[in-house]
XYZ file of C-alpha atoms in Angstrom:
433
model
C -85.390 -81.964 250.005
C -85.221 -85.109 252.131
C -85.008 -87.235 248.834
C -81.504 -88.896 249.151
C -81.044 -88.981 244.998
C -82.008 -84.987 244.919
C -79.946 -84.090 248.549
C -76.641 -86.358 246.071
C -77.405 -84.296 242.677
C -77.766 -81.425 244.708
C -74.141 -81.043 246.679
C -73.031 -82.322 243.487
C -73.560 -78.971 241.347
C -72.745 -77.739 244.389
C -69.123 -78.332 243.850
C -69.467 -78.713 240.040
C -68.206 -75.134 238.122
C -71.520 -73.986 237.008
C -71.263 -75.266 232.732
C -74.013 -76.113 230.964
C -76.153 -79.225 231.869
C -77.389 -82.411 229.132
C -78.850 -85.862 230.061
C -77.941 -88.729 227.931
C -81.797 -89.954 228.561
C -81.782 -93.569 227.633
C -85.340 -93.616 228.587
C -84.220 -95.899 231.139
C -85.328 -96.613 234.908
C -81.337 -95.139 235.469
C -81.827 -92.082 233.120
C -84.696 -91.717 233.601
C -84.144 -90.921 237.767
C -80.955 -88.395 236.672
C -83.470 -86.142 234.124
C -86.410 -86.077 236.836
C -84.345 -85.701 239.750
C -82.104 -82.583 237.832
C -85.708 -80.888 237.130
C -86.844 -80.652 240.183
C -83.342 -78.817 241.494
C -83.933 -75.173 240.414
C -80.000 -74.899 240.054
C -80.108 -77.268 236.697
C -82.501 -75.409 235.474
C -80.050 -72.205 235.522
C -77.264 -73.581 233.425
C -79.762 -74.746 230.423
C -80.760 -78.060 231.921
C -81.353 -80.172 228.225
C -81.537 -84.245 227.252
C -80.239 -85.445 224.568
C -81.524 -88.956 223.341
C -79.761 -91.648 220.843
C -82.199 -93.788 218.441
C -79.846 -96.444 217.163
C -82.362 -98.282 214.883
C -82.027 -101.092 216.273
C -84.984 -102.044 217.691
C -88.476 -101.854 216.307
C -89.609 -99.757 219.347
C -87.332 -97.558 218.369
C -88.490 -95.024 217.298
C -91.752 -95.120 219.630
C -88.903 -94.574 222.544
C -87.537 -91.343 220.739
C -91.831 -89.836 221.760
C -92.173 -91.780 224.376
C -88.068 -89.215 225.180
C -89.732 -86.733 223.561
C -92.905 -86.744 225.202
C -91.576 -87.625 229.056
C -88.912 -83.998 228.255
C -92.722 -82.035 227.754
C -93.682 -82.867 230.821
C -90.564 -81.784 232.715
C -90.816 -78.835 230.578
C -86.959 -79.432 228.927
C -85.802 -79.949 225.722
C -85.188 -83.403 223.998
C -83.275 -84.087 221.003
C -82.877 -86.998 218.852
C -79.673 -87.431 217.390
C -80.155 -91.070 214.755
C -77.353 -93.019 214.478
C -76.381 -95.801 212.234
C -73.957 -97.862 213.158
C -70.465 -98.884 211.453
C -69.422 -102.335 210.892
C -66.922 -102.023 208.520
C -64.874 -101.812 211.555
C -65.515 -105.283 212.363
C -66.494 -104.802 215.821
C -69.861 -106.440 217.469
C -73.306 -105.021 217.688
C -72.714 -103.982 221.175
C -69.248 -102.505 220.492
C -70.353 -100.789 217.477
C -74.033 -99.672 218.545
C -71.802 -97.655 222.270
C -68.993 -96.392 219.818
C -71.364 -94.811 217.013
C -74.589 -93.013 220.351
C -70.770 -91.730 221.695
C -69.711 -90.478 218.930
C -73.363 -88.539 218.669
C -73.548 -87.983 221.651
C -69.650 -85.740 221.384
C -70.329 -84.112 218.361
C -74.001 -82.824 219.507
C -72.650 -81.399 222.685
C -72.298 -77.711 223.505
C -69.182 -74.934 224.159
C -67.684 -75.886 227.721
C -71.285 -77.682 227.860
C -71.322 -81.119 230.489
C -72.831 -84.342 229.313
C -74.453 -85.914 232.538
C -74.263 -90.381 232.478
C -76.398 -92.102 234.996
C -73.834 -95.079 235.395
C -74.264 -96.240 239.437
C -72.296 -97.832 241.754
C -73.691 -101.196 240.770
C -72.796 -100.737 237.062
C -68.614 -99.941 238.223
C -68.619 -103.295 239.928
C -69.424 -103.897 236.526
C -67.100 -102.375 234.833
C -64.606 -103.482 236.863
C -65.517 -107.109 236.780
C -65.204 -106.828 232.471
C -61.674 -105.316 232.763
C -60.700 -108.182 235.442
C -61.574 -110.497 233.058
C -60.070 -108.688 229.963
C -56.963 -109.380 231.639
C -56.912 -105.232 232.054
C -54.597 -103.590 233.906
C -54.371 -100.299 236.448
C -56.027 -98.718 234.228
C -58.618 -100.780 233.205
C -59.392 -101.526 237.068
C -59.342 -98.084 238.345
C -63.807 -98.290 235.955
C -65.446 -94.875 234.997
C -63.528 -92.350 235.498
C -66.400 -90.067 237.198
C -65.025 -86.738 235.199
C -63.840 -86.574 231.989
C -62.786 -84.624 228.668
C -65.823 -85.157 226.104
C -66.203 -83.510 222.566
C -66.346 -79.593 223.304
C -67.282 -80.092 226.939
C -65.973 -83.162 229.711
C -68.341 -85.693 230.275
C -70.001 -86.481 234.018
C -71.149 -89.462 236.228
C -71.952 -88.326 239.837
C -74.950 -91.449 241.158
C -71.361 -94.008 240.563
C -71.438 -93.059 244.151
C -74.776 -93.836 244.608
C -76.619 -97.835 244.371
C -78.316 -98.446 241.926
C -81.442 -99.646 243.946
C -81.516 -96.333 245.068
C -82.778 -95.100 241.749
C -85.220 -97.852 241.008
C -86.275 -96.448 244.735
C -87.249 -92.754 242.910
C -88.794 -94.440 239.836
C -90.970 -96.077 241.945
C -91.443 -93.208 245.147
C -91.974 -90.592 241.761
C -93.919 -93.207 239.958
C -91.794 -92.650 236.501
C -92.613 -94.193 233.198
C -89.708 -95.537 231.779
C -88.387 -97.676 228.773
C -87.707 -101.877 229.373
C -85.303 -102.552 226.460
C -85.742 -106.048 226.317
C -81.755 -106.572 225.801
C -80.624 -105.508 228.751
C -82.101 -108.788 229.408
C -80.215 -111.133 226.901
C -77.702 -112.938 229.329
C -75.667 -113.634 226.239
C -74.562 -109.927 226.718
C -71.299 -109.774 228.307
C -72.865 -107.537 230.373
C -76.273 -109.002 231.264
C -74.145 -112.381 232.161
C -72.794 -110.538 235.030
C -75.426 -108.078 236.122
C -77.952 -111.089 235.768
C -76.252 -113.976 237.199
C -72.462 -113.765 237.742
C -72.908 -110.236 240.703
C -76.283 -112.223 242.237
C -74.282 -115.321 243.241
C -71.184 -113.267 244.019
C -73.440 -110.806 246.612
C -75.199 -114.404 248.622
C -71.992 -115.360 249.724
C -70.356 -112.216 249.990
C -72.885 -109.686 250.325
C -70.361 -107.015 250.460
C -68.183 -108.065 247.176
C -69.885 -104.595 245.379
C -67.658 -102.485 248.314
C -65.235 -104.501 247.646
C -64.963 -104.105 243.782
C -65.289 -100.506 243.855
C -62.875 -99.960 246.337
C -60.107 -101.361 244.360
C -61.267 -99.716 241.802
C -60.606 -96.211 243.732
C -57.557 -98.397 244.259
C -56.679 -99.079 240.779
C -57.897 -94.920 240.072
C -55.167 -94.252 242.057
C -52.459 -96.189 241.183
C -53.243 -95.285 237.134
C -52.957 -92.127 237.593
C -49.910 -92.072 239.090
C -48.444 -93.965 236.375
C -49.592 -91.896 234.302
C -46.772 -89.437 234.299
C -44.656 -91.862 233.737
C -45.998 -92.944 230.888
C -47.236 -90.009 229.757
C -43.245 -88.963 230.177
C -41.756 -91.666 228.076
C -45.074 -91.387 225.577
C -42.572 -88.300 224.521
C -39.676 -89.388 224.068
C -40.838 -93.269 222.321
C -44.072 -91.321 219.503
C -42.773 -89.183 216.790
C -46.059 -86.826 216.209
C -44.749 -86.294 212.409
C -45.949 -89.992 210.994
C -47.916 -91.285 214.261
C -45.469 -94.151 214.730
C -44.234 -95.136 218.088
C -40.732 -96.130 219.091
C -40.503 -100.635 219.215
C -37.955 -101.377 220.910
C -38.519 -98.172 222.795
C -41.841 -99.494 224.002
C -40.713 -102.712 224.355
C -38.774 -102.582 227.315
C -40.579 -100.559 229.122
C -42.554 -102.025 232.240
C -45.533 -103.606 231.243
C -47.256 -101.839 233.901
C -46.110 -98.770 231.979
C -46.208 -100.224 228.095
C -49.733 -101.766 228.218
C -51.906 -97.634 229.455
C -49.072 -96.117 225.942
C -50.277 -98.246 224.199
C -54.517 -98.318 224.837
C -53.127 -93.932 224.910
C -51.245 -93.998 221.805
C -53.817 -96.324 219.741
C -57.004 -94.134 221.673
C -55.572 -91.098 220.535
C -55.890 -92.389 216.872
C -59.920 -93.257 217.408
C -58.416 -97.732 216.928
C -59.603 -99.819 220.273
C -56.940 -101.412 221.911
C -56.322 -105.215 221.412
C -56.773 -108.131 223.968
C -54.539 -109.691 226.326
C -53.352 -112.625 223.509
C -53.307 -109.621 221.146
C -50.490 -107.605 222.989
C -48.584 -110.624 223.699
C -48.936 -111.514 219.902
C -47.164 -107.328 219.022
C -44.770 -107.681 221.435
C -43.280 -111.203 220.504
C -43.400 -109.757 216.466
C -41.540 -106.581 217.782
C -38.891 -109.277 217.759
C -38.801 -110.289 214.486
C -36.446 -111.416 211.712
C -35.508 -108.088 208.996
C -36.668 -108.342 205.586
C -40.860 -109.429 208.198
C -43.704 -107.238 207.999
C -45.985 -108.784 210.975
C -49.144 -107.035 211.187
C -51.727 -108.315 213.655
C -54.771 -107.741 213.561
C -57.938 -107.232 215.673
C -61.447 -106.032 215.800
C -61.485 -102.224 214.060
C -57.053 -101.826 214.538
C -54.756 -103.107 212.724
C -51.072 -102.530 213.843
C -47.018 -102.800 211.807
C -43.826 -103.488 213.040
C -41.872 -101.892 210.340
C -38.884 -99.901 210.475
C -38.056 -100.441 214.013
C -41.606 -98.739 214.714
C -45.445 -98.983 215.636
C -47.386 -98.173 212.943
C -51.743 -98.395 213.537
C -53.543 -97.753 210.994
C -58.161 -98.510 210.976
C -58.040 -102.738 208.540
C -57.596 -102.744 205.497
C -60.092 -101.971 202.716
C -59.805 -105.404 201.063
C -59.580 -103.437 196.761
C -60.242 -105.999 193.603
C -56.910 -105.709 192.500
C -58.683 -107.025 188.416
C -59.653 -102.848 189.171
C -58.808 -100.812 186.438
C -60.155 -96.856 183.567
C -59.521 -94.767 181.897
C -57.869 -91.576 183.146
C -57.826 -89.098 181.091
C -56.150 -87.334 183.902
C -58.928 -85.242 185.766
C -59.299 -86.207 190.233
C -60.316 -89.660 190.966
C -61.064 -91.819 194.080
C -59.075 -95.574 193.735
C -61.103 -97.860 195.093
C -59.089 -98.138 199.134
C -60.640 -94.804 199.623
C -57.706 -92.387 198.505
C -57.242 -90.690 195.256
C -55.319 -89.477 192.578
C -54.880 -86.608 190.367
C -52.698 -84.147 188.143
C -50.894 -81.549 189.678
C -52.121 -79.044 188.917
C -56.384 -79.326 188.619
C -57.187 -77.957 184.931
C -54.053 -80.016 183.251
C -55.389 -83.210 181.101
C -53.711 -85.856 179.267
C -52.949 -85.808 174.978
C -54.492 -89.704 175.641
C -55.631 -91.948 178.411
C -53.797 -94.078 180.164
C -54.816 -97.518 182.075
C -55.040 -96.572 185.707
C -54.638 -99.923 188.184
C -53.398 -101.622 191.223
C -50.927 -103.626 191.416
C -51.385 -107.545 190.874
C -47.357 -108.869 191.601
C -44.369 -109.366 189.463
C -44.820 -105.582 187.840
C -41.208 -104.387 186.802
C -41.079 -100.686 185.622
C -37.259 -98.709 183.919
C -37.642 -95.314 185.658
C -36.289 -91.815 184.367
C -32.182 -92.100 184.464
C -31.942 -95.429 185.175
C -29.522 -97.798 183.752
C -31.801 -100.719 184.128
C -35.526 -102.229 184.914
C -36.314 -102.484 187.836
C -39.099 -105.394 190.200
C -41.469 -103.306 191.472
C -40.746 -105.333 195.194
C -37.618 -104.098 195.187
C -38.208 -99.682 194.887
C -41.098 -99.849 197.513
C -38.567 -101.421 200.166
C -35.782 -99.053 198.031
C -38.600 -96.051 198.441
C -39.598 -97.028 202.016
C -42.919 -97.180 200.701
C -44.897 -98.379 203.541
C -46.228 -102.402 202.907
C -49.784 -101.531 204.394
C -49.823 -98.415 200.828
C -48.715 -100.695 198.648
C -51.363 -102.902 197.457
C -53.206 -100.202 196.870
C -50.612 -97.377 195.276
C -52.436 -96.482 191.557
C -49.882 -97.758 188.677
C -49.947 -96.004 185.138
C -49.903 -98.046 181.898
C -49.887 -97.785 178.184
C -50.909 -101.027 176.872
C -49.373 -103.116 178.799
C -45.639 -100.922 179.588
C -45.643 -99.526 182.980
C -45.264 -96.217 182.668
C -45.430 -94.899 186.507
C -46.131 -95.390 189.958
C -48.530 -93.208 191.805
C -46.147 -90.016 191.139
C -43.562 -91.613 192.768
C -41.385 -93.954 189.899
C -41.423 -93.113 186.029
C -40.469 -94.794 183.104
C -37.993 -91.746 180.737
C -42.374 -92.260 178.070
C -44.114 -91.254 181.293
C -41.806 -88.406 182.116
C -42.830 -87.116 178.675
C -46.422 -88.005 178.673
C -46.606 -85.765 182.358
C -44.405 -83.424 180.480
C -46.987 -82.580 177.724
C -49.411 -83.025 180.115
C -47.466 -79.733 182.231
C -48.428 -81.272 185.537
C -47.363 -84.746 187.723
C -49.452 -87.628 188.832
C -50.243 -86.609 192.823
C -51.088 -89.941 195.145
C -53.067 -89.236 198.191
C -52.807 -92.956 199.812
C -56.364 -93.231 202.427
C -54.107 -94.388 205.114
């Protein structure tokens, strides 16, 4: 038990609750050292120690890597579950971000009640993370780096090695002659983190040998500052946030001090499963909060879009581009709309006597709502009816020939009202977003 890594993990386990343990095991040197060291400790095995390996399917050897992880765990007498994922390219993220999202989603889903997932991030990883956040213009929360412990899935995510240098893990691998996977993507300096790891940080440490120590120390101070600010912006969030529609009061958000405004925005976005904007996009949001009445600002970035409407901020996944020429014959059965929404009748067993033509907006539509003395432009009805701008393009329109008789479940002409009265049911629109 004289090995420094074993001593460190033994002390960490002694200070932690006796929760079940799993390790995110890539097969690389760092996670190999962590898993092997834990396997030597009866205290870890007693907590049901197991390994989870995520196969992204991005490399020709990914299946062989998964098999390597299974064999390695078998030699340790530990279970290893391989989680195969497919990347979602619809969010507009880069490959690295999409792979990270898929990996964490898979691990969170797999985690058992109360289980702690251990990651092998170390001190050098922390320094790289802080530098990346600094270059992206982050505030105290981002500059605080990775948290050692945080909620995750049905349990917790734990980084017990953040205080140890990378070399401590590599020495352990060498001492025990452990076979590790060499992922060639880790050498690709086109990726920002690899560029920092292989070129920037080595240059920094040649001139400032204490660079990593200083960066990690600054991260600890930033983390303390972020935690102190968190109390204030959470209180502001409770005031500005409308839980009924998940929007934020725009002016109230804008007048906050930037140290509160930025983490509050990130918290709101992340709670909705959306990524945070860049510094430039934040400035654009702030500028657009002062848009003139009648304007409908929308700020977009990879994986999200933010609308400013009715003096509030609304965050959504990216808009699905739909074909405005889309059309079908509708008899009243539930139908999936091109944007992912749904149209049905309020009575699931109801059917129309004659089919209606179901279309989307093409521009210039007009309808005379039942009981209204005037024909109205759809654009004006949407504004008066407070239909959010991001729902208007995918709003289902129902026609008899070229006559618009129903705008989803919002407005029916006299003819449309008669048609649905005969069917004994009304249309029901479930928007996608």
